[in-house]
PDB file of C-alpha atoms in Angstrom:
ATOM      1  CA  MET X   1     135.429 103.066 135.695  1.00  0.00           C
ATOM      2  CA  ALA X   2     137.003 102.519 132.242  1.00  0.00           C
ATOM      3  CA  GLY X   3     135.830  98.947 132.079  1.00  0.00           C
ATOM      4  CA  GLY X   4     131.982 100.485 132.104  1.00  0.00           C
ATOM      5  CA  TYR X   5     132.756 102.344 128.945  1.00  0.00           C
ATOM      6  CA  ARG X   6     133.367  99.201 127.144  1.00  0.00           C
ATOM      7  CA  TYR X   7     129.456  98.981 127.436  1.00  0.00           C
ATOM      8  CA  PHE X   8     128.647 102.158 125.993  1.00  0.00           C
ATOM      9  CA  GLU X   9     131.085 101.753 122.903  1.00  0.00           C
ATOM     10  CA  ALA X  10     129.114  98.585 122.438  1.00  0.00           C
ATOM     11  CA  ILE X  11     125.928 100.283 122.277  1.00  0.00           C
ATOM     12  CA  GLU X  12     127.438 103.160 120.310  1.00  0.00           C
ATOM     13  CA  LYS X  13     128.639 100.540 117.718  1.00  0.00           C
ATOM     14  CA  ASN X  14     125.360  98.795 117.306  1.00  0.00           C
ATOM     15  CA  GLY X  15     122.988 101.035 115.423  1.00  0.00           C
ATOM     16  CA  ALA X  16     120.099  98.338 115.950  1.00  0.00           C
ATOM     17  CA  LEU X  17     120.560  98.470 120.127  1.00  0.00           C
ATOM     18  CA  LEU X  18     121.076 102.015 120.106  1.00  0.00           C
ATOM     19  CA  ALA X  19     117.832 102.430 118.249  1.00  0.00           C
ATOM     20  CA  VAL X  20     116.089 100.129 120.712  1.00  0.00           C
ATOM     21  CA  LEU X  21     117.347 101.394 123.812  1.00  0.00           C
ATOM     22  CA  THR X  22     116.747 104.983 122.755  1.00  0.00           C
ATOM     23  CA  ALA X  23     113.060 104.000 121.963  1.00  0.00           C
ATOM     24  CA  VAL X  24     112.672 102.578 125.573  1.00  0.00           C
ATOM     25  CA  MET X  25     114.364 105.633 127.062  1.00  0.00           C
ATOM     26  CA  ILE X  26     111.857 107.928 125.155  1.00  0.00           C
ATOM     27  CA  SER X  27     108.838 106.016 125.862  1.00  0.00           C
ATOM     28  CA  MET X  28     109.563 105.971 129.595  1.00  0.00           C
ATOM     29  CA  GLY X  29     109.922 109.337 129.780  1.00  0.00           C
ATOM     30  CA  GLY X  30     106.902 110.132 127.612  1.00  0.00           C
ATOM     31  CA  LEU X  31     104.840 107.736 130.129  1.00  0.00           C
ATOM     32  CA  ALA X  32     106.265 109.740 133.133  1.00  0.00           C
ATOM     33  CA  GLU X  33     105.065 112.694 131.868  1.00  0.00           C
ATOM     34  CA  ILE X  34     101.687 111.891 130.033  1.00  0.00           C
ATOM     35  CA  THR X  35     100.568 109.362 132.831  1.00  0.00           C
ATOM     36  CA  PRO X  36      99.562 111.907 135.438  1.00  0.00           C
ATOM     37  CA  LEU X  37      98.226 114.290 132.889  1.00  0.00           C
ATOM     38  CA  PHE X  38      95.570 111.353 132.037  1.00  0.00           C
ATOM     39  CA  VAL X  39      94.823 110.504 135.754  1.00  0.00           C
ATOM     40  CA  GLN X  40      94.174 114.411 136.412  1.00  0.00           C
ATOM     41  CA  ALA X  41      91.840 114.652 133.533  1.00  0.00           C
ATOM     42  CA  HIS X  42      89.859 111.869 135.164  1.00  0.00           C
ATOM     43  CA  ALA X  43      89.830 113.233 138.379  1.00  0.00           C
ATOM     44  CA  VAL X  44      88.007 116.352 137.216  1.00  0.00           C
ATOM     45  CA  THR X  45      84.400 116.626 138.416  1.00  0.00           C
ATOM     46  CA  ALA X  46      81.728 118.960 137.653  1.00  0.00           C
ATOM     47  CA  PRO X  47      81.467 121.616 140.106  1.00  0.00           C
ATOM     48  CA  PRO X  48      78.275 122.777 141.663  1.00  0.00           C
ATOM     49  CA  GLY X  49      75.948 124.653 138.968  1.00  0.00           C
ATOM     50  CA  VAL X  50      77.188 122.289 135.899  1.00  0.00           C
ATOM     51  CA  ARG X  51      74.949 119.613 134.746  1.00  0.00           C
ATOM     52  CA  PRO X  52      74.712 117.564 131.770  1.00  0.00           C
ATOM     53  CA  TYR X  53      73.033 118.451 128.483  1.00  0.00           C
ATOM     54  CA  ASP X  54      69.244 118.180 128.446  1.00  0.00           C
ATOM     55  CA  PRO X  55      67.994 116.582 125.403  1.00  0.00           C
ATOM     56  CA  LEU X  56      67.473 119.796 123.132  1.00  0.00           C
ATOM     57  CA  ARG X  57      70.951 121.425 123.972  1.00  0.00           C
ATOM     58  CA  LEU X  58      72.677 117.601 123.449  1.00  0.00           C
ATOM     59  CA  ALA X  59      71.199 117.632 120.021  1.00  0.00           C
ATOM     60  CA  GLY X  60      72.321 120.946 119.476  1.00  0.00           C
ATOM     61  CA  LYS X  61      75.722 120.236 120.535  1.00  0.00           C
ATOM     62  CA  ASP X  62      75.904 117.265 117.980  1.00  0.00           C
ATOM     63  CA  ILE X  63      74.708 119.577 115.166  1.00  0.00           C
ATOM     64  CA  TYR X  64      77.624 122.288 116.482  1.00  0.00           C
ATOM     65  CA  VAL X  65      80.017 119.788 115.996  1.00  0.00           C
ATOM     66  CA  ARG X  66      78.761 118.294 112.596  1.00  0.00           C
ATOM     67  CA  GLU X  67      78.398 121.581 111.054  1.00  0.00           C
ATOM     68  CA  GLY X  68      82.237 122.243 111.981  1.00  0.00           C
ATOM     69  CA  CYS X  69      81.451 125.308 113.864  1.00  0.00           C
ATOM     70  CA  TYR X  70      84.334 124.598 116.431  1.00  0.00           C
ATOM     71  CA  LEU X  71      86.409 125.279 113.484  1.00  0.00           C
ATOM     72  CA  CYS X  72      85.825 129.115 113.686  1.00  0.00           C
ATOM     73  CA  HIS X  73      84.821 129.430 117.143  1.00  0.00           C
ATOM     74  CA  THR X  74      86.537 128.556 120.525  1.00  0.00           C
ATOM     75  CA  GLN X  75      84.840 128.202 123.769  1.00  0.00           C
ATOM     76  CA  MET X  76      88.427 128.562 126.007  1.00  0.00           C
ATOM     77  CA  ILE X  77      88.528 132.041 127.296  1.00  0.00           C
ATOM     78  CA  ARG X  78      92.457 132.298 128.392  1.00  0.00           C
ATOM     79  CA  ALA X  79      93.716 133.857 131.895  1.00  0.00           C
ATOM     80  CA  LEU X  80      94.426 136.923 129.698  1.00  0.00           C
ATOM     81  CA  ARG X  81      93.418 140.610 130.480  1.00  0.00           C
ATOM     82  CA  ALA X  82      92.398 141.405 126.842  1.00  0.00           C
ATOM     83  CA  GLU X  83      90.143 137.904 126.553  1.00  0.00           C
ATOM     84  CA  SER X  84      88.580 138.567 130.072  1.00  0.00           C
ATOM     85  CA  GLU X  85      87.379 142.012 129.346  1.00  0.00           C
ATOM     86  CA  ARG X  86      86.062 140.998 126.368  1.00  0.00           C
ATOM     87  CA  TYR X  87      84.332 137.645 126.842  1.00  0.00           C
ATOM     88  CA  GLY X  88      84.350 137.565 130.499  1.00  0.00           C
ATOM     89  CA  ALA X  89      85.798 135.022 133.024  1.00  0.00           C
ATOM     90  CA  PRO X  90      88.436 132.498 131.987  1.00  0.00           C
ATOM     91  CA  SER X  91      87.558 129.078 131.226  1.00  0.00           C
ATOM     92  CA  ILE X  92      88.024 126.258 133.653  1.00  0.00           C
ATOM     93  CA  ALA X  93      88.236 122.699 132.943  1.00  0.00           C
ATOM     94  CA  GLY X  94      85.002 121.665 135.227  1.00  0.00           C
ATOM     95  CA  GLU X  95      82.945 123.575 132.602  1.00  0.00           C
ATOM     96  CA  SER X  96      83.981 121.048 129.889  1.00  0.00           C
ATOM     97  CA  VAL X  97      83.419 117.961 131.875  1.00  0.00           C
ATOM     98  CA  TYR X  98      79.999 116.646 130.177  1.00  0.00           C
ATOM     99  CA  ASP X  99      81.734 117.829 126.714  1.00  0.00           C
ATOM    100  CA  ARG X 100      82.945 114.825 124.475  1.00  0.00           C
ATOM    101  CA  PRO X 101      84.636 115.725 122.480  1.00  0.00           C
ATOM    102  CA  HIS X 102      85.557 119.312 124.356  1.00  0.00           C
ATOM    103  CA  GLN X 103      85.137 122.424 121.925  1.00  0.00           C
ATOM    104  CA  TRP X 104      87.742 124.533 123.165  1.00  0.00           C
ATOM    105  CA  GLY X 105      88.654 124.993 119.807  1.00  0.00           C
ATOM    106  CA  SER X 106      92.077 126.332 118.337  1.00  0.00           C
ATOM    107  CA  LYS X 107      91.278 129.202 116.029  1.00  0.00           C
ATOM    108  CA  ARG X 108      89.268 132.273 115.952  1.00  0.00           C
ATOM    109  CA  THR X 109      87.680 133.134 112.937  1.00  0.00           C
ATOM    110  CA  GLY X 110      84.834 134.397 114.849  1.00  0.00           C
ATOM    111  CA  PRO X 111      84.398 135.528 118.666  1.00  0.00           C
ATOM    112  CA  ASP X 112      84.891 132.978 121.383  1.00  0.00           C
ATOM    113  CA  LEU X 113      81.492 131.574 122.610  1.00  0.00           C
ATOM    114  CA  ALA X 114      82.482 130.040 125.865  1.00  0.00           C
ATOM    115  CA  ARG X 115      79.931 132.776 127.858  1.00  0.00           C
ATOM    116  CA  SER X 116      77.728 134.010 125.092  1.00  0.00           C
ATOM    117  CA  GLY X 117      74.637 132.179 126.144  1.00  0.00           C
ATOM    118  CA  GLY X 118      71.883 135.182 126.809  1.00  0.00           C
ATOM    119  CA  LYS X 119      73.743 137.767 125.032  1.00  0.00           C
ATOM    120  CA  TYR X 120      71.467 137.813 122.093  1.00  0.00           C
ATOM    121  CA  SER X 121      67.724 137.083 121.850  1.00  0.00           C
ATOM    122  CA  ASP X 122      66.720 133.901 120.275  1.00  0.00           C
ATOM    123  CA  ASP X 123      65.139 135.671 116.861  1.00  0.00           C
ATOM    124  CA  TRP X 124      68.966 136.991 116.566  1.00  0.00           C
ATOM    125  CA  GLN X 125      70.311 134.198 116.918  1.00  0.00           C
ATOM    126  CA  ARG X 126      67.716 132.157 114.170  1.00  0.00           C
ATOM    127  CA  LEU X 127      68.409 135.063 111.949  1.00  0.00           C
ATOM    128  CA  HIS X 128      72.134 135.119 112.122  1.00  0.00           C
ATOM    129  CA  LEU X 129      72.342 131.339 111.735  1.00  0.00           C
ATOM    130  CA  ILE X 130      70.019 131.482 108.756  1.00  0.00           C
ATOM    131  CA  ASP X 131      71.644 134.488 106.957  1.00  0.00           C
ATOM    132  CA  PRO X 132      74.392 135.784 109.174  1.00  0.00           C
ATOM    133  CA  ARG X 133      74.970 139.073 106.744  1.00  0.00           C
ATOM    134  CA  LYS X 134      71.541 140.336 107.840  1.00  0.00           C
ATOM    135  CA  VAL X 135      72.892 141.149 111.160  1.00  0.00           C
ATOM    136  CA  GLU X 136      76.772 140.968 110.570  1.00  0.00           C
ATOM    137  CA  PRO X 137      77.023 142.601 107.171  1.00  0.00           C
ATOM    138  CA  ALA X 138      80.959 141.978 107.091  1.00  0.00           C
ATOM    139  CA  SER X 139      80.773 138.136 108.667  1.00  0.00           C
ATOM    140  CA  ASN X 140      82.097 135.566 106.378  1.00  0.00           C
ATOM    141  CA  MET X 141      79.818 133.092 108.516  1.00  0.00           C
ATOM    142  CA  PRO X 142      78.082 130.694 106.312  1.00  0.00           C
ATOM    143  CA  GLY X 143      74.432 130.730 106.464  1.00  0.00           C
ATOM    144  CA  TYR X 144      72.488 127.061 107.818  1.00  0.00           C
ATOM    145  CA  PRO X 145      69.316 127.721 106.534  1.00  0.00           C
ATOM    146  CA  TRP X 146      68.173 124.140 106.095  1.00  0.00           C
ATOM    147  CA  LEU X 147      68.179 123.635 110.009  1.00  0.00           C
ATOM    148  CA  ALA X 148      65.082 125.208 110.190  1.00  0.00           C
ATOM    149  CA  SER X 149      63.583 122.079 108.419  1.00  0.00           C
ATOM    150  CA  GLU X 150      65.598 119.481 109.660  1.00  0.00           C
ATOM    151  CA  PRO X 151      63.649 117.296 112.695  1.00  0.00           C
ATOM    152  CA  ILE X 152      65.239 115.906 115.490  1.00  0.00           C
ATOM    153  CA  ASP X 153      65.531 111.959 115.967  1.00  0.00           C
ATOM    154  CA  ALA X 154      64.274 111.415 119.676  1.00  0.00           C
ATOM    155  CA  ASN X 155      65.449 107.893 119.403  1.00  0.00           C
ATOM    156  CA  ASP X 156      69.067 108.770 118.437  1.00  0.00           C
ATOM    157  CA  ILE X 157      69.182 111.487 121.053  1.00  0.00           C
ATOM    158  CA  MET X 158      68.058 108.670 123.773  1.00  0.00           C
ATOM    159  CA  ARG X 159      70.914 106.269 122.382  1.00  0.00           C
ATOM    160  CA  ARG X 160      73.362 109.010 122.958  1.00  0.00           C
ATOM    161  CA  MET X 161      72.243 109.580 126.330  1.00  0.00           C
ATOM    162  CA  ARG X 162      72.337 106.100 127.604  1.00  0.00           C
ATOM    163  CA  ALA X 163      76.060 106.042 125.852  1.00  0.00           C
ATOM    164  CA  LEU X 164      77.201 109.133 127.716  1.00  0.00           C
ATOM    165  CA  ARG X 165      75.557 107.371 131.108  1.00  0.00           C
ATOM    166  CA  ARG X 166      78.018 104.479 130.476  1.00  0.00           C
ATOM    167  CA  LEU X 167      80.686 107.048 130.148  1.00  0.00           C
ATOM    168  CA  GLY X 168      79.576 108.794 133.518  1.00  0.00           C
ATOM    169  CA  ASP X 169      77.234 111.539 132.511  1.00  0.00           C
ATOM    170  CA  PRO X 170      74.476 111.308 135.554  1.00  0.00           C
ATOM    171  CA  TYR X 171      71.447 110.836 133.369  1.00  0.00           C
ATOM    172  CA  GLY X 172      68.615 108.942 134.981  1.00  0.00           C
ATOM    173  CA  ASP X 173      66.015 106.737 133.282  1.00  0.00           C
ATOM    174  CA  ASP X 174      63.693 109.429 133.568  1.00  0.00           C
ATOM    175  CA  ASP X 175      65.699 111.926 132.018  1.00  0.00           C
ATOM    176  CA  ILE X 176      66.238 109.661 129.097  1.00  0.00           C
ATOM    177  CA  ALA X 177      62.582 108.673 128.893  1.00  0.00           C
ATOM    178  CA  ALA X 178      61.602 112.379 128.800  1.00  0.00           C
ATOM    179  CA  ALA X 179      63.638 113.089 126.050  1.00  0.00           C
ATOM    180  CA  PRO X 180      60.868 112.571 123.149  1.00  0.00           C
ATOM    181  CA  LYS X 181      58.452 115.013 124.848  1.00  0.00           C
ATOM    182  CA  ALA X 182      61.150 117.547 125.158  1.00  0.00           C
ATOM    183  CA  LEU X 183      62.159 117.530 121.356  1.00  0.00           C
ATOM    184  CA  GLU X 184      58.982 117.089 120.315  1.00  0.00           C
ATOM    185  CA  GLY X 185      58.157 119.617 117.206  1.00  0.00           C
ATOM    186  CA  LYS X 186      61.726 121.030 117.737  1.00  0.00           C
ATOM    187  CA  THR X 187      64.064 121.449 114.528  1.00  0.00           C
ATOM    188  CA  ALA X 188      67.864 121.528 114.398  1.00  0.00           C
ATOM    189  CA  LEU X 189      67.530 124.916 114.120  1.00  0.00           C
ATOM    190  CA  ASP X 190      65.837 125.091 117.501  1.00  0.00           C
ATOM    191  CA  ALA X 191      68.289 122.917 119.086  1.00  0.00           C
ATOM    192  CA  LEU X 192      71.422 124.850 117.830  1.00  0.00           C
ATOM    193  CA  ILE X 193      70.010 127.853 119.237  1.00  0.00           C
ATOM    194  CA  ALA X 194      69.030 126.267 122.592  1.00  0.00           C
ATOM    195  CA  TYR X 195      72.790 125.094 122.498  1.00  0.00           C
ATOM    196  CA  LEU X 196      74.532 128.378 122.160  1.00  0.00           C
ATOM    197  CA  GLN X 197      71.996 130.179 124.383  1.00  0.00           C
ATOM    198  CA  GLY X 198      73.070 127.952 127.369  1.00  0.00           C
ATOM    199  CA  LEU X 199      77.221 128.752 126.924  1.00  0.00           C
ATOM    200  CA  GLY X 200      78.326 129.967 130.027  1.00  0.00           C
ATOM    201  CA  VAL X 201      74.886 129.888 131.434  1.00  0.00           C
ATOM    202  CA  ALA X 202      73.696 126.227 131.926  1.00  0.00           C
ATOM    203  CA  ASN X 203      77.180 125.152 132.286  1.00  0.00           C
ATOM    204  CA  GLU X 204      78.832 127.855 134.451  1.00  0.00           C
ATOM    205  CA  PRO X 205      80.145 127.042 138.107  1.00  0.00           C
ATOM    206  CA  GLN X 206      78.484 128.730 141.267  1.00  0.00           C
ATOM    207  CA  ASP X 207      80.254 129.180 144.345  1.00  0.00           C
ATOM    208  CA  ALA X 208      79.348 127.992 147.903  1.00  0.00           C
ATOM    209  CA  ALA X 209      76.639 130.529 148.380  1.00  0.00           C
ATOM    210  CA  GLY X 210      75.256 129.807 144.857  1.00  0.00           C
ATOM    211  CA  ALA X 211      76.208 132.650 143.029  1.00  0.00           C
ATOM    212  CA  LYS X 212      77.901 132.750 139.524  1.00  0.00           C
ATOM    213  CA  PRO X 213      81.258 133.978 139.369  1.00  0.00           C
ATOM    214  CA  ALA X 214      81.324 137.586 137.909  1.00  0.00           C
ATOM    215  CA  ALA X 215      82.013 137.310 133.920  1.00  0.00           C
ATOM    216  CA  GLY X 216      83.382 140.421 133.252  1.00  0.00           C
ATOM    217  CA  GLY X 217      82.559 142.084 129.511  1.00  0.00           C
ATOM    218  CA  THR X 218      80.904 139.702 126.744  1.00  0.00           C
ATOM    219  CA  GLY X 219      81.229 142.171 123.963  1.00  0.00           C
ATOM    220  CA  LYS X 220      82.391 140.997 120.483  1.00  0.00           C
TER     221      LYS X 220
END
């Protein structure tokens, strides 16, 4: 046993060797913890009722990301009583299976939006996005009036749908071919409103009987 300590002594006295072996052990430990998480993430499948984004909502999601809405709004309701009473049922991983990247967020300057779809009318959403202080006088959210005149590039959305199909989203050729008609005459503001109005509605799982889970309160 005493002879075995010679190896430890040699390692401790050789700084370069100690650094290399330390890096190896940290890497092995990191892989042991991270690899199962990656495997589990790829194993998540869409539950019943959760579908990939239609062309208009897909355009709206991209605008949501482009304008940095995720910096002030989360889309992740935690399993806490205060959150479920205010925003609805806790979020589950399957609801975000078609989000690339996911929009869980990390900061709530504004309310969580995970189940905000349908809470307000399209007209309210339009006015709120153009001039937030007309509906919420204390709001510090910026307005996005230029979205009302910004057209949507249908060819770009079709390319995005093809790219998402390669990543596993179940878009068929007919779905992609129908995109130009679905986007005809629509603006970026229309797309963003459609995206917001579908949150917690178009992507909410259903139980075996086809019913959506109870959402609880959704007040701001």
